[in-house]
Every structure is written in C-alpha cells, then in structure tokens.
C-alpha cells in the first residue's frame, strides 16, 4: 500500500518528481534593468518638455500600479482610487506650503494621508461586493472631491493649492526638470518594488485567491475581509506617495486630481496594460499620458476620444491587455 | 471520549422548506462516518451548517466539545474543520500546485508573509498531497484544464492541506472514474485516525466499503444512525430510498447502486 507521506508526521520525500514549471525570469529582469537605465539617463538626452512628460508618466504609472493591486490582483474594481491619490497630493502640497518642503516630509505626509483616508473609508467598502463596491468607491471619490472643493482654508477651494514650493533635498530646491525626474524615478521604483513584492508574496497569492473565489478562501481559513482591508490601505498609501510625487512635479493640486476622470484614466491604464500585470499597468499609464497630454494638443483636444478608441481596440483585440501579448507569445512557443 | 462533532437540534429553512429539521448527530473520534439519503434530503445543507458556510436558524454545533455555533467559517476552519464541496469550487487562474500551496501556507506554523514568496517546504508538502490524491506530476496544470475527476481529487488535496481534525467530504467520488474512485477509497481508508471523516456519498458500495458508522437523512431529519449492518437491515431506509422495492435492489452485491452517483444533484 502507498504511504501517505504528506499526512504522516515528517514528510521526507526527496525531490524526485519534477518541480512545477518555472517561468523564465531572466528576460524579464534584463528588460526591467534596461528600462530603468533608459529612464535614469533620459534627462541627459531629452529636452525638458519630454523629460517632464516622462516624469508625469512615472507619477501616473505608480498611481496605476497601486490601483492594479486592487483591481487586477485582489479583484476590487475601485472607481474612487483617485481620492487617495488626491488626498496624498493635497497633504504633500499643504505641508510644503505651511510646514516644510524638505525632502522626506511631503512624501511621508502624502503616504500617511493616502493610507489614512483609505483606512477610514475602506472597512465598509471591502465588505461590499459587485455593484455595491463600485457605487461605494464612486461615492467616496466624489465626496473627497467635494471636500477638496469646499474646504477653502486648507485646500484652496476650486482653485486648488497653487505656488507650492519645490521639494528640497538638504536645503537645495529641485527646480531643474532633470533633478525632479530623478527624484520621482527613485520613489517610483521604491513604490513599484513594494507593490511588486507584496503581489508575489504568500500574501499576494492569497489576494489572487480572493480575486478568483473569495468564499472558497474563507472555507480555507483566510479572513478575507481583513486581507482586502490591508490591501486597500496599502494601495491608498502608495497612491498617496504618487500624489506627493505629482505635487513635486507640477507644484499644483486641483480638485480634478481626485475626481472621477482621474480615477477613470487610471482604470483605463490598468485595463489597457492588462489587469493583474504591474508592468502592464505602467505601459498603460504611459499610453494614457502620451495620448492625453503630449499628443492631445496636436490632436485638436481630441486626446480623450483617441483614448476611447484605444480602449475599445484593446478590449476587443487584446482581452488581457498589453501584458497578454507576452503570454500569447510564450504559449505559442513553450506549450 | 468527547465526540469530535456533536450537532444538536440543527435547523435551517429556506422559506417554507425545512431543509434541515432538528438534526442531532454525534461523530466519534477517528470515525469514518457516512451520511446518506435521497436527493434533496438536506445532506449538503447540513454540511454547510456544520462548517459555518451557512448560519443555522436553530441548534448548536460542537467541535471536540467546544461550542462553535457562533463562530465564523474561518474560525471553524482554523480549529480543524475542512470540507470539500459537492460542486467543486476552485481558483480559475491557478495551477493545481498553487491551489494546494494556498491551503498549506495558511495552516503552517509560519505567518502569511506580505514580502516573502512561497517556501520550499510549502511546495514540497503541496506536491506530496497532490501525489497522495493521485495528481502527482499534474501540479503545473491550470485548474480549468483539469478533468472533472481530477478537480474532485484536487478538492480532497485542498481539504487535507488544512490539516483537519474533522474532514467533511460532500460526494467526493461523484464524477470520478472507477480507478480514481478506488484510489480515493484507498486514500481515505489510509488516513491516520487523528483525522475523523464525515462523508456524503450516493455510491452505496463505496459507503459500505469505507464507513464504520452511517447516518441516514430523509426530508431534513435523521431517519437512522447506526452501524452499516443496521442500516442495511432497515426497512425504513429502504422505503425512504425506493418508496417500495426489494432490499436486494438497493444493497445487493450486484445491485444498480453505482448509478446513484450519476443522478444529477436535485436543483
Ligand atoms: N440556498 C438554497 N436556497 C433554497 N433552497 C435550497 C438551498 N440549498 C438547498 N435548498 C433546498 O434544500 C433541500 C436540501 O438540499 P441539499 O442540497 O442539502 O440536499 P442534498 O441532500 O445535498 O441533495 P443531493 O443529494 O442532491 O446533493 C433541497 O430541496 C434544496 O432544493
Ligand atoms: Mg448535496
């Protein structure tokens, strides 16, 4: 009779059977390193305007990555995530104006306020599902925008916070577009790395389980509401960091930064990139920013229309987004 | 000895239908206890009340002497209950190995780390569990690509990965090939006695080859609880199953009993 190795006290099975198929990581790592090198050296050969566009892409990409942690990894399609992005931006702006613009302070303020806003609104949100989740997150985003528009003394009302001083590092203000770019790049990489690490951890595996089949995860002993709440707060904090980086770059925050349009653009970036793929979200964010901001003026203000077309094409042509392209190729060759 | 599971007066209604109506059930430690009954008898509903997937309207559930009636499904699972569902419900984007690793990592001593990825020990145990249920070498296959029988096997691996004290299996062999099903019987028979098994099964050959106690449920109520021989001899059980008919049709050695597992589940 067979021995039940897994059930007896000490499994001593030597690794006789084949290990589960590992994907080749080397090419991914190599491409990643190459992209980082290009991003880091870009200010050396790009004009300031192009550099600034690239910086905006990084800011928006970090925001999209934090949203992808909710939408793609955990299966929480938030329509109000811009609220936490904006809350972080306002916090960083306010602190820079009224306390200090010295380096870690605006960033920490952005992260803390983004996470706090998510913590205060998340507990009810993560316990709802389906259409209720959509409506609740939408309502929270709209409410935060209302707060930004009406709390004149702190947020500057409809005009937003203007004239925000440059972020300073050791007393030196970052005025040059290249320095701002490097500053944003460092924290983009840190934020991306954090989300990436969480997504591929054991906790991240549980989040994917919740996305696929939450009732079953509960039956396996996972307190799913708690897991979703922790993720919601983390995503809020990372969105807050992205908000603080936005302020460092454009030195202005307006209520539009936490409105539905911003949230919808981020969702667009996640879906174009392929929900669940963090690098895909970055590619999606790049497309959104390039079409909306860089090409938009030359398209006679029809940037949003073009984005709409891109979206329809992606949904029909690439149901798994840009990230799906790689999977298609891999399946074609490996299997 | 304290029973592993004790249910008292468990009741659950759906509208006017009393699906489970005042069920008392006691499961001894180490038992291989079968729960049988015609379609719609309330077996799956009773399982859900026991595991906490569904809240009971009345009655109480005790796990190893401790009242767990008010506890969530998550807590009950952590205390040593695990189940397979009648209609397998798994994770569409994961491979068989990833699925089992998910359960293994939760019931390890170590925390669910938000930074570290799966430990080699977790992988090994998942692989061993897959081999035990007959899925050795199939770990890398995505769940949707598994056959129906393989998914049922995976369900069993998943339930065992929770290191249960009480294992509840809802028609584990339904949809399995004869080879898969006899492998399952062998596996269940070989489980250490620290794992108590309560299982629902329509295939009475399987029931009588494995069970040391049988409870018959009919219209939400316990018709009979006893040894397999007592159940075999019972007129009431025969009538509940067949209305009328000869006992040999139901329990005879060459009877048509295996057809029972192919009957689609009542709604
Ligand atoms: N969620 C539900 N809502 C309404 N009625 C239900 C629900 N679940 C079960 N029922 C009804 O309760 C009764 C018992 O169902 P249950 O699934 O427990 O039976 P069962 O003994 O497992 O049957 P089977 O052998 O077909 O699996 C059935 O009449 C069923 O239609
Ligand atoms: Mg059933």
Coordinates of C-alpha atoms and ligand atoms in Angstrom, one line a residue:
Chain A
X1 CA 0.0 0.0 0.0
X2 CA 1.1 3.5 -0.8
X3 CA 2.4 5.6 2.1
X4 CA 0.7 8.8 2.7
X5 CA 3.8 10.9 3.0
X6 CA 2.0 14.2 3.3
X7 CA -0.1 13.1 6.2
X8 CA 2.4 11.4 8.3
X9 CA 4.5 13.4 10.7
X10 CA 7.7 14.3 8.9
X11 CA 7.5 14.3 5.1
X12 CA 10.9 13.1 3.9
X13 CA 10.1 12.8 0.2
X14 CA 13.2 13.6 -1.7
X15 CA 12.5 15.9 -4.6
X16 CA 12.0 13.0 -7.1
X17 CA 9.2 14.4 -9.1
X18 CA 9.7 17.3 -11.5
X19 CA 9.4 20.7 -9.9
X20 CA 6.5 22.8 -11.1
X21 CA 7.3 24.7 -14.2
X22 CA 9.1 28.0 -13.5
X23 CA 8.8 30.8 -16.0
X24 CA 12.0 32.1 -17.4
X25 CA 12.6 35.2 -15.3
X26 CA 15.9 36.2 -16.8
X27 CA 14.5 38.0 -19.8
X28 CA 12.1 39.9 -17.7
X29 CA 14.8 41.0 -15.3
X30 CA 17.0 42.1 -18.2
X31 CA 14.3 44.1 -19.8
X32 CA 13.4 45.7 -16.5
X33 CA 17.1 46.7 -15.9
X34 CA 17.3 48.1 -19.4
X35 CA 14.1 50.2 -18.9
X36 CA 15.5 51.5 -15.6
X37 CA 18.8 52.5 -17.3
X38 CA 16.9 54.3 -20.1
X39 CA 14.6 56.1 -17.6
X40 CA 17.6 57.2 -15.5
X41 CA 19.6 58.5 -18.4
X42 CA 16.7 60.1 -20.2
X43 CA 17.1 63.6 -18.8
X44 CA 20.6 63.6 -20.3
X45 CA 19.4 63.5 -23.8
X46 CA 15.8 64.6 -23.7
X47 CA 14.5 68.1 -24.0
X48 CA 13.0 69.4 -20.7
X49 CA 9.4 69.1 -22.0
X50 CA 10.0 65.5 -23.0
X51 CA 11.6 64.8 -19.6
X52 CA 8.6 66.3 -17.8
X53 CA 6.3 64.1 -19.8
X54 CA 8.3 61.1 -18.8
X55 CA 8.1 62.3 -15.2
X56 CA 4.4 62.6 -15.4
X57 CA 4.2 59.1 -16.8
X58 CA 6.1 57.8 -13.8
X59 CA 3.8 59.5 -11.4
X60 CA 0.7 58.2 -13.1
X61 CA 2.2 54.8 -13.5
X62 CA 2.8 54.5 -9.8
X63 CA -0.8 55.5 -9.2
X64 CA -2.0 52.9 -11.8
X65 CA 0.2 50.2 -10.1
X66 CA -1.4 50.9 -6.8
X67 CA -4.8 50.6 -8.4
X68 CA -3.8 47.4 -10.2
X69 CA -3.0 45.9 -6.8
X70 CA -6.7 46.4 -6.0
X71 CA -8.3 45.7 -9.4
X72 CA -6.0 43.2 -11.0
X73 CA -4.5 41.3 -8.1
X74 CA -7.3 41.4 -5.5
X75 CA -10.3 41.8 -7.8
X76 CA -11.6 45.1 -6.2
X77 CA -12.6 47.4 -9.1
X78 CA -12.4 50.7 -7.3
X79 CA -13.8 53.8 -9.0
X80 CA -12.7 56.1 -6.3
X81 CA -9.0 55.4 -6.1
X82 CA -8.1 58.9 -7.3
X83 CA -9.5 60.1 -3.9
X84 CA -6.4 58.7 -2.1
X85 CA -4.1 59.9 -4.8
X86 CA -5.5 63.4 -4.5
X87 CA -5.6 63.3 -0.7
X88 CA -1.8 62.4 -0.8
X89 CA -1.2 65.3 -3.2
X90 CA -3.1 67.8 -1.1
X91 CA -1.3 66.6 2.0
X92 CA 2.1 67.0 0.4
X93 CA 1.2 70.4 -1.1
X94 CA -0.2 71.7 2.2
X95 CA 2.8 70.5 4.2
X96 CA 5.2 72.1 1.6
X97 CA 3.3 75.4 1.8
X98 CA 2.8 75.5 5.5
X99 CA 5.4 73.4 7.2
X100 CA 8.4 72.4 5.1
X101 CA 9.2 71.2 1.6
X102 CA 12.3 69.4 2.9
X103 CA 12.5 66.0 1.5
X104 CA 11.0 63.2 3.3
X105 CA 8.3 65.3 4.9
X106 CA 5.9 66.0 1.9
X107 CA 6.3 62.4 0.7
X108 CA 5.6 60.9 4.2
X109 CA 2.6 63.2 4.6
X110 CA 1.3 62.1 1.2
X111 CA 1.7 58.4 2.1
X112 CA 0.2 58.8 5.5
X113 CA -2.8 60.8 4.5
X114 CA -3.5 58.5 1.5
X115 CA -3.3 55.4 3.8
X116 CA -5.4 57.1 6.5
X117 CA -8.1 58.2 4.0
X118 CA -8.2 54.6 2.7
X119 CA -8.3 53.2 6.3
X120 CA -11.2 55.4 7.2
X121 CA -13.3 54.6 4.2
X122 CA -12.1 51.0 3.5
X123 CA -13.7 49.0 6.2
X124 CA -17.3 49.3 4.8
X125 CA -16.1 49.3 1.3
X126 CA -14.2 46.0 1.3
X127 CA -17.2 44.3 2.9
X128 CA -19.4 45.1 -0.1
X129 CA -19.2 43.4 -3.4
X130 CA -20.1 43.7 -7.1
X131 CA -22.2 46.7 -8.0
X132 CA -22.2 47.9 -4.4
X133 CA -18.5 48.1 -4.3
X134 CA -18.5 50.2 -7.5
X135 CA -21.1 52.6 -6.1
X136 CA -19.4 53.0 -2.7
X137 CA -16.0 53.7 -4.2
X138 CA -17.5 56.1 -6.7
X139 CA -19.3 57.9 -3.8
X140 CA -16.2 58.1 -1.7
X141 CA -14.2 59.5 -4.6
X142 CA -16.9 62.1 -5.3
X143 CA -17.1 63.0 -1.6
X144 CA -13.4 63.5 -1.3
X145 CA -13.5 65.8 -4.3
X146 CA -16.4 67.8 -2.7
X147 CA -14.3 68.2 0.4
X148 CA -11.4 69.5 -1.7
X149 CA -13.7 72.0 -3.4
X150 CA -15.3 73.3 -0.3
X151 CA -12.7 73.2 2.5
X152 CA -11.4 76.6 1.2
X153 CA -9.0 77.3 4.1
X154 CA -7.0 74.2 3.7
X155 CA -7.4 73.1 0.0
X156 CA -7.8 76.4 -1.7
X157 CA -11.2 75.5 -2.9
X158 CA -11.9 75.3 -6.6
X159 CA -8.5 76.8 -7.5
X160 CA -6.7 74.2 -5.5
X161 CA -3.3 74.7 -4.0
X162 CA -1.0 76.9 -6.1
X163 CA 2.5 78.1 -5.8
X164 CA 3.7 75.1 -4.0
X165 CA 7.4 75.4 -3.4
X166 CA 9.8 72.9 -5.0
X167 CA 10.7 69.9 -2.9
X168 CA 14.1 70.5 -1.2
X169 CA 16.8 67.9 -0.6
X170 CA 19.3 69.0 2.1
X171 CA 18.1 72.6 1.6
X172 CA 18.6 72.5 -2.2
X173 CA 15.3 73.1 -4.1
X174 CA 14.7 70.7 -7.0
X175 CA 14.0 73.2 -9.8
X176 CA 15.6 71.5 -12.7
X177 CA 13.4 69.1 -14.7
X178 CA 16.1 66.5 -14.7
X179 CA 16.5 66.5 -10.9
X180 CA 12.8 66.3 -10.4
X181 CA 12.7 63.4 -12.8
X182 CA 15.4 61.5 -10.8
X183 CA 13.6 62.3 -7.6
X184 CA 10.3 60.9 -9.0
X185 CA 12.1 57.9 -10.5
X186 CA 13.7 56.8 -7.2
X187 CA 10.3 56.8 -5.4
X188 CA 8.5 55.3 -8.4
X189 CA 10.9 52.4 -8.2
X190 CA 10.5 52.1 -4.5
X191 CA 6.7 52.2 -4.7
X192 CA 6.7 49.8 -7.7
X193 CA 9.1 47.4 -5.8
X194 CA 6.9 47.5 -2.8
X195 CA 3.7 46.6 -4.7
X196 CA 5.6 44.0 -6.7
X197 CA 7.0 42.3 -3.6
X198 CA 3.6 42.2 -2.0
X199 CA 1.9 40.8 -5.2
X200 CA 4.4 38.0 -5.4
X201 CA 4.4 37.1 -1.7
X202 CA 2.4 34.5 0.1
X203 CA 0.0 37.3 1.0
X204 CA -0.2 38.2 -2.7
X205 CA -1.1 34.6 -3.6
X206 CA -3.9 34.8 -1.1
X207 CA -5.1 38.0 -2.7
X208 CA -5.3 36.3 -6.1
X209 CA -7.2 33.5 -4.3
X210 CA -9.7 36.1 -3.1
X211 CA -10.0 37.5 -6.6
X212 CA -10.7 34.1 -8.0
X213 CA -13.0 32.7 -5.4
X214 CA -13.5 34.5 -2.1
X215 CA -16.0 32.1 -0.5
X216 CA -13.6 29.3 -1.0
X217 CA -10.7 31.3 0.6
X218 CA -12.9 31.7 3.7
X219 CA -13.5 28.0 3.7
X220 CA -9.7 27.5 3.7
X221 CA -9.4 29.7 6.8
X222 CA -8.5 33.0 5.3
X223 CA -10.1 36.1 7.0
X224 CA -10.7 37.6 3.6
X225 CA -12.2 40.9 4.7
X226 CA -9.1 41.7 6.7
X227 CA -6.8 40.8 3.8
X228 CA -8.8 43.1 1.5
X229 CA -8.8 45.9 4.0
X230 CA -5.0 45.7 4.5
X231 CA -4.6 45.8 0.7
X232 CA -7.0 48.7 0.4
X233 CA -5.0 50.7 2.9
X234 CA -1.6 49.8 1.3
X235 CA -3.0 50.8 -2.1
X236 CA -4.2 54.1 -0.6
X237 CA -0.7 54.7 0.9
X238 CA 1.0 54.0 -2.4
X239 CA -1.5 56.2 -4.3
X240 CA -0.7 58.9 -1.7
X241 CA 3.0 58.6 -2.5
X242 CA 2.1 59.0 -6.2
X243 CA 0.1 62.1 -5.2
X244 CA 3.1 63.6 -3.4
X245 CA 5.3 62.9 -6.4
X246 CA 2.6 64.7 -8.6
X247 CA 3.0 67.8 -6.4
X248 CA 6.8 67.6 -6.7
X249 CA 6.4 67.6 -10.4
X250 CA 3.6 70.1 -11.2
X251 CA 3.7 72.1 -7.9
X252 CA -0.1 72.5 -8.1
X253 CA -3.1 70.4 -7.0
X254 CA -6.6 70.9 -8.1
X255 CA -9.9 69.1 -7.2
X256 CA -9.7 67.5 -10.7
X257 CA -6.7 65.4 -9.4
X258 CA -9.0 63.5 -7.1
X259 CA -12.1 63.4 -9.3
X260 CA -13.7 60.6 -11.2
X261 CA -11.9 61.5 -14.5
X262 CA -8.5 60.8 -13.0
X263 CA -9.8 57.6 -11.5
X264 CA -11.2 56.5 -14.8
X265 CA -7.9 57.3 -16.6
X266 CA -6.1 55.1 -14.1
X267 CA -8.6 52.3 -14.6
X268 CA -8.1 52.7 -18.3
X269 CA -4.3 52.4 -17.9
X270 CA -4.8 49.2 -15.8
X271 CA -7.1 47.6 -18.3
X272 CA -5.0 48.6 -21.4
X273 CA -2.0 47.2 -19.7
X274 CA -3.7 44.0 -18.7
X275 CA -5.2 43.9 -15.2
X276 CA -3.0 42.0 -12.8
X277 CA 0.2 42.8 -14.5
X278 CA 2.1 45.6 -12.7
X279 CA 4.4 46.4 -15.6
X280 CA 1.4 46.3 -17.9
X281 CA -0.2 49.0 -15.8
X282 CA 2.9 51.1 -16.3
X283 CA 2.7 50.7 -20.1
X284 CA -1.0 51.5 -20.0
X285 CA -0.2 54.6 -17.9
X286 CA 2.4 55.7 -20.5
X287 CA -0.1 55.3 -23.3
X288 CA -2.7 57.3 -21.4
X289 CA -0.3 60.2 -20.6
X290 CA 1.2 60.3 -24.0
X291 CA -2.2 60.4 -25.8
X292 CA -3.9 62.7 -23.3
X293 CA -1.1 65.2 -22.6
X294 CA 1.5 65.0 -25.2
X295 CA -0.5 64.2 -28.3
X296 CA -3.7 65.7 -27.1
X297 CA -3.0 69.4 -28.1
X298 CA -1.9 68.3 -31.6
X299 CA -5.0 66.2 -32.0
X300 CA -7.1 69.3 -31.5
X301 CA -8.1 68.4 -28.0
X302 CA -9.4 65.0 -29.1
X303 CA -6.9 63.1 -26.9
X304 CA -9.7 61.6 -24.8
X305 CA -11.5 60.5 -28.0
X306 CA -8.4 58.7 -29.2
X307 CA -8.0 57.1 -25.7
X308 CA -11.6 55.9 -26.1
X309 CA -10.8 54.3 -29.4
X310 CA -7.6 52.7 -28.0
X311 CA -9.7 51.3 -25.2
X312 CA -12.2 49.7 -27.5
X313 CA -9.5 48.3 -29.6
X314 CA -7.7 46.8 -26.6
X315 CA -10.9 45.3 -25.1
X316 CA -11.7 43.6 -28.4
X317 CA -8.3 42.9 -29.7
X318 CA -6.3 42.2 -26.5
X319 CA -8.7 40.9 -23.8
X320 CA -5.7 40.5 -21.5
X321 CA -4.2 43.9 -22.4
X322 CA -0.7 44.6 -23.4
X323 CA 0.6 42.1 -20.9
X324 CA -1.4 39.5 -22.7
X325 CA 0.8 39.9 -25.7
X326 CA 3.7 38.4 -23.9
X327 CA 1.6 35.5 -22.6
X328 CA 0.4 34.8 -26.1
X329 CA 3.9 34.5 -27.4
X330 CA 5.0 32.4 -24.5
X331 CA 2.2 30.0 -25.0
X332 CA 2.9 29.8 -28.7
X333 CA 6.5 28.8 -28.1
X334 CA 6.6 26.9 -24.8
X335 CA 3.5 24.8 -25.0
Chain B
X1 CA -14.4 10.2 24.8
X2 CA -15.6 13.6 23.7
X3 CA -17.1 13.3 20.2
X4 CA -15.3 15.2 17.5
X5 CA -18.5 16.7 16.3
X6 CA -21.8 17.0 18.0
X7 CA -24.9 18.6 16.5
X8 CA -28.0 19.2 18.5
X9 CA -31.3 20.3 17.0
X10 CA -29.7 21.9 13.9
X11 CA -32.4 23.5 11.8
X12 CA -32.3 25.5 8.6
X13 CA -35.3 26.6 6.5
X14 CA -35.5 28.0 3.0
X15 CA -38.8 29.8 3.0
X16 CA -41.4 27.1 3.8
X17 CA -39.0 24.3 3.1
X18 CA -37.3 22.9 6.3
X19 CA -34.2 21.6 4.5
X20 CA -32.6 20.5 7.8
X21 CA -35.1 20.0 10.6
X22 CA -33.7 19.4 14.1
X23 CA -30.8 17.1 13.3
X24 CA -28.9 15.5 16.2
X25 CA -25.6 13.9 15.1
X26 CA -22.6 12.7 17.1
X27 CA -19.4 11.7 15.4
X28 CA -16.9 9.6 17.4
X29 CA -13.1 10.4 17.1
X30 CA -11.5 8.5 14.3
X31 CA -14.8 7.5 12.7
X32 CA -15.4 7.1 9.0
X33 CA -18.9 8.2 9.2
X34 CA -21.2 8.2 6.2
X35 CA -24.2 10.5 5.7
X36 CA -26.6 9.1 3.1
X37 CA -30.1 10.0 2.0
X38 CA -32.0 10.6 -1.2
X39 CA -31.6 13.7 -3.3
X40 CA -32.7 16.8 -1.5
X41 CA -32.6 15.1 1.9
X42 CA -30.5 18.1 3.2
X43 CA -27.1 16.5 3.4
X44 CA -25.2 19.4 1.7
X45 CA -27.1 21.9 3.8
X46 CA -26.3 20.1 7.0
X47 CA -22.6 20.2 6.0
X48 CA -22.8 23.9 5.4
X49 CA -24.3 24.4 8.8
X50 CA -21.6 22.3 10.4
X51 CA -18.7 24.2 8.7
X52 CA -20.4 27.6 9.2
X53 CA -20.7 28.4 5.4
X54 CA -24.4 28.9 6.3
X55 CA -25.8 30.0 9.6
X56 CA -28.3 27.7 11.3
X57 CA -31.7 29.0 12.3
X58 CA -31.6 26.9 15.5
X59 CA -29.5 24.4 17.2
X60 CA -25.8 24.1 18.1
X61 CA -22.6 22.7 16.7
X62 CA -19.8 21.5 19.0
X63 CA -16.3 20.7 17.7
X64 CA -14.4 18.5 20.1
X65 CA -16.6 19.6 23.0
X66 CA -16.4 23.3 22.2
X67 CA -19.4 25.3 21.1
X68 CA -18.7 26.8 17.7
X69 CA -22.2 27.7 16.7
X70 CA -21.5 31.5 16.9
X71 CA -18.1 31.2 15.2
X72 CA -17.4 32.1 11.6
X73 CA -16.4 29.6 8.9
X74 CA -12.9 31.0 9.0
X75 CA -12.5 30.3 12.8
X76 CA -14.0 26.8 12.5
X77 CA -11.6 26.0 9.7
X78 CA -8.7 27.3 11.9
X79 CA -9.9 25.0 14.6
X80 CA -9.7 21.9 12.4
X81 CA -12.7 21.6 10.2
X82 CA -12.3 21.4 6.5
X83 CA -14.5 20.4 3.7
X84 CA -14.8 19.6 0.0
X85 CA -17.9 20.9 -1.8
X86 CA -20.3 18.9 -3.8
X87 CA -19.8 21.2 -6.8
X88 CA -16.1 21.8 -6.9
X89 CA -15.2 25.4 -6.5
X90 CA -11.6 26.3 -7.1
X91 CA -9.4 29.1 -8.4
X92 CA -9.6 29.7 -12.1
X93 CA -6.2 31.4 -12.6
X94 CA -4.1 29.0 -10.6
X95 CA -2.4 25.7 -11.2
X96 CA -3.2 22.7 -9.1
X97 CA 0.1 23.1 -7.1
X98 CA -0.6 26.8 -6.5
X99 CA -4.1 25.9 -5.2
X100 CA -2.8 23.4 -2.7
X101 CA 0.0 25.7 -1.6
X102 CA -2.6 28.3 -0.7
X103 CA -4.1 26.0 1.8
X104 CA -0.8 24.6 3.0
X105 CA 0.7 28.0 3.7
X106 CA -2.4 29.0 5.7
X107 CA -2.1 26.0 8.0
X108 CA 1.6 26.1 8.5
X109 CA 3.2 27.4 11.7
X110 CA 4.6 30.4 9.9
X111 CA 2.8 33.6 9.1
X112 CA 1.4 34.6 5.7
X113 CA 4.3 36.9 4.9
X114 CA 3.5 40.0 2.8
X115 CA 7.0 40.1 1.5
X116 CA 8.3 36.6 1.1
X117 CA 7.2 34.2 -1.6
X118 CA 6.2 30.6 -1.2
X119 CA 8.6 28.5 0.9
X120 CA 10.2 25.3 -0.5
X121 CA 8.7 23.3 2.4
X122 CA 5.2 24.5 1.3
X123 CA 5.9 23.4 -2.2
X124 CA 7.1 20.0 -1.1
X125 CA 4.1 19.4 1.1
X126 CA 1.7 20.5 -1.7
X127 CA 3.4 18.2 -4.1
X128 CA 3.2 15.3 -1.7
X129 CA -0.5 16.0 -1.1
X130 CA -1.1 16.0 -4.8
X131 CA 0.7 12.7 -5.2
X132 CA -1.4 11.2 -2.4
X133 CA -4.7 12.1 -4.1
X134 CA -3.4 10.8 -7.5
X135 CA -2.4 14.1 -9.0
X136 CA 1.4 13.5 -8.9
X137 CA 3.0 15.3 -11.8
X138 CA -0.1 17.3 -12.6
X139 CA 0.8 20.2 -10.3
X140 CA 1.7 22.5 -13.1
X141 CA -1.6 22.2 -14.9
X142 CA -4.1 25.1 -14.6
X143 CA -7.2 24.2 -12.8
X144 CA -9.6 24.8 -15.7
X145 CA -7.6 22.3 -17.7
X146 CA -8.1 19.5 -15.2
X147 CA -10.8 16.9 -15.9
X148 CA -13.8 16.8 -13.7
X149 CA -12.5 13.8 -11.7
X150 CA -9.1 15.5 -11.3
X151 CA -10.8 18.5 -9.8
X152 CA -12.5 16.4 -7.3
X153 CA -9.2 14.9 -6.4
X154 CA -7.8 18.4 -6.1
X155 CA -10.6 19.3 -3.7
X156 CA -9.6 16.4 -1.5
X157 CA -5.9 17.5 -1.5
X158 CA -7.1 21.0 -0.7
X159 CA -9.2 19.8 2.3
X160 CA -6.3 17.7 3.6
X161 CA -3.9 20.6 3.3
X162 CA -5.9 22.4 6.0
X163 CA -4.6 19.7 8.5
X164 CA -8.1 18.9 9.6
X165 CA -9.3 17.2 12.7
X166 CA -12.7 16.7 11.1
X167 CA -12.8 16.2 7.3
X168 CA -16.1 16.7 5.6
X169 CA -16.4 15.4 2.1
X170 CA -19.5 16.1 0.1
X171 CA -19.8 13.4 -2.6
X172 CA -16.1 13.2 -3.2
X173 CA -16.3 10.4 -5.7
X174 CA -19.1 11.8 -7.8
X175 CA -17.8 12.2 -11.4
X176 CA -14.7 10.2 -10.7
X177 CA -13.7 7.3 -12.9
X178 CA -13.8 3.9 -11.2
X179 CA -10.0 3.9 -11.0
X180 CA -10.0 7.4 -9.4
X181 CA -12.7 6.4 -7.1
X182 CA -11.0 3.3 -5.8
X183 CA -7.8 5.4 -5.3
X184 CA -9.9 7.7 -3.2
X185 CA -11.2 4.9 -1.1
X186 CA -7.7 3.7 -0.5
X187 CA -6.6 7.2 0.5
X188 CA -9.5 7.7 2.9
X189 CA -9.0 4.3 4.4
X190 CA -5.3 5.0 4.9
X191 CA -5.8 8.3 6.7
X192 CA -4.4 8.5 10.2
X193 CA -7.1 8.1 12.9
X194 CA -6.5 11.6 14.2
X195 CA -8.5 12.7 11.1
X196 CA -12.2 11.9 11.6
X197 CA -14.1 11.7 8.3
X198 CA -17.7 12.6 7.7
X199 CA -18.7 12.0 4.1
X200 CA -21.8 12.2 1.9
X201 CA -21.9 9.6 -0.8
X202 CA -24.6 8.2 -3.1
X203 CA -22.5 5.2 -4.2
X204 CA -23.5 2.7 -1.5
X205 CA -20.8 0.2 -2.5
X206 CA -18.3 2.9 -1.6
X207 CA -20.2 3.8 1.6
X208 CA -20.3 0.2 2.9
X209 CA -16.7 -0.4 2.0
X210 CA -15.4 2.5 4.0
X211 CA -17.9 3.6 6.7
X212 CA -17.9 2.3 10.2
X213 CA -21.0 4.3 11.0
X214 CA -23.8 5.5 8.9
X215 CA -26.5 8.2 9.3
X216 CA -29.5 8.3 7.0
X217 CA -31.1 11.6 6.4
X218 CA -34.5 11.9 5.0
X219 CA -36.6 15.1 4.5
X220 CA -34.2 17.0 6.7
X221 CA -34.4 14.6 9.6
X222 CA -32.3 11.7 10.8
X223 CA -34.1 8.5 9.9
X224 CA -31.5 6.2 11.4
X225 CA -28.0 6.4 12.8
X226 CA -26.1 3.1 13.3
X227 CA -23.6 0.6 12.1
X228 CA -23.6 -0.3 8.4
X229 CA -25.3 -3.6 9.2
X230 CA -28.1 -1.9 11.0
X231 CA -28.7 0.4 8.1
X232 CA -28.6 -2.4 5.6
X233 CA -31.2 -4.3 7.5
X234 CA -33.6 -1.3 7.9
X235 CA -37.0 -1.4 6.3
X236 CA -37.4 2.3 6.9
X237 CA -34.2 3.2 5.0
X238 CA -35.3 1.0 2.1
X239 CA -38.6 2.8 1.8
X240 CA -37.0 6.2 2.1
X241 CA -34.8 5.4 -0.8
X242 CA -37.0 3.5 -3.1
X243 CA -40.5 4.1 -1.9
X244 CA -41.1 0.4 -2.1
X245 CA -39.0 -2.3 -3.6
X246 CA -36.8 -5.3 -2.8
X247 CA -33.9 -4.7 -0.4
X248 CA -31.6 -6.6 -2.7
X249 CA -32.1 -3.9 -5.4
X250 CA -30.6 -1.4 -3.1
X251 CA -28.0 -3.2 -1.1
X252 CA -27.4 -6.4 -3.1
X253 CA -23.8 -7.2 -4.2
X254 CA -24.6 -6.7 -7.9
X255 CA -27.1 -4.0 -7.4
X256 CA -27.6 -0.9 -9.6
X257 CA -26.3 1.2 -6.7
X258 CA -23.4 2.8 -8.5
X259 CA -25.9 4.6 -10.8
X260 CA -26.9 6.7 -7.8
X261 CA -23.8 8.9 -8.1
X262 CA -24.6 9.8 -11.7
X263 CA -28.0 11.2 -10.8
X264 CA -27.7 15.0 -11.2
X265 CA -28.0 16.8 -7.9
X266 CA -31.5 17.9 -7.0
X267 CA -31.7 21.6 -8.1
Ligands
LIG1 N1 -29.6 28.1 -1.0 C1 -30.8 27.4 -1.1 N2 -32.0 28.1 -1.3 C2 -33.1 27.5 -1.4 N3 -33.3 26.1 -1.2 C3 -32.2 25.4 -1.0 C4 -30.9 26.0 -0.9 N4 -30.0 25.0 -0.8 C5 -30.7 23.9 -0.7 N5 -32.0 24.1 -0.9 C6 -33.0 23.1 -0.9 O1 -32.9 22.3 0.3 C7 -33.2 20.9 0.1 C8 -32.0 20.2 0.6 O2 -30.9 20.4 -0.3 P1 -29.4 19.8 -0.1 O3 -28.6 20.3 -1.2 O4 -29.0 19.9 1.3 O5 -29.8 18.3 -0.4 P2 -28.8 17.1 -0.6 O6 -29.2 16.0 0.4 O7 -27.4 17.5 -0.5 O8 -29.2 16.6 -2.0 P3 -28.2 15.9 -3.2 O9 -28.1 14.5 -2.9 O10 -29.0 16.2 -4.4 O11 -26.9 16.7 -3.2 C9 -33.4 20.8 -1.4 O12 -34.8 20.7 -1.6 C10 -32.9 22.0 -2.0 O13 -33.6 22.4 -3.1
LIG2 MG1 -25.8 17.6 -1.8

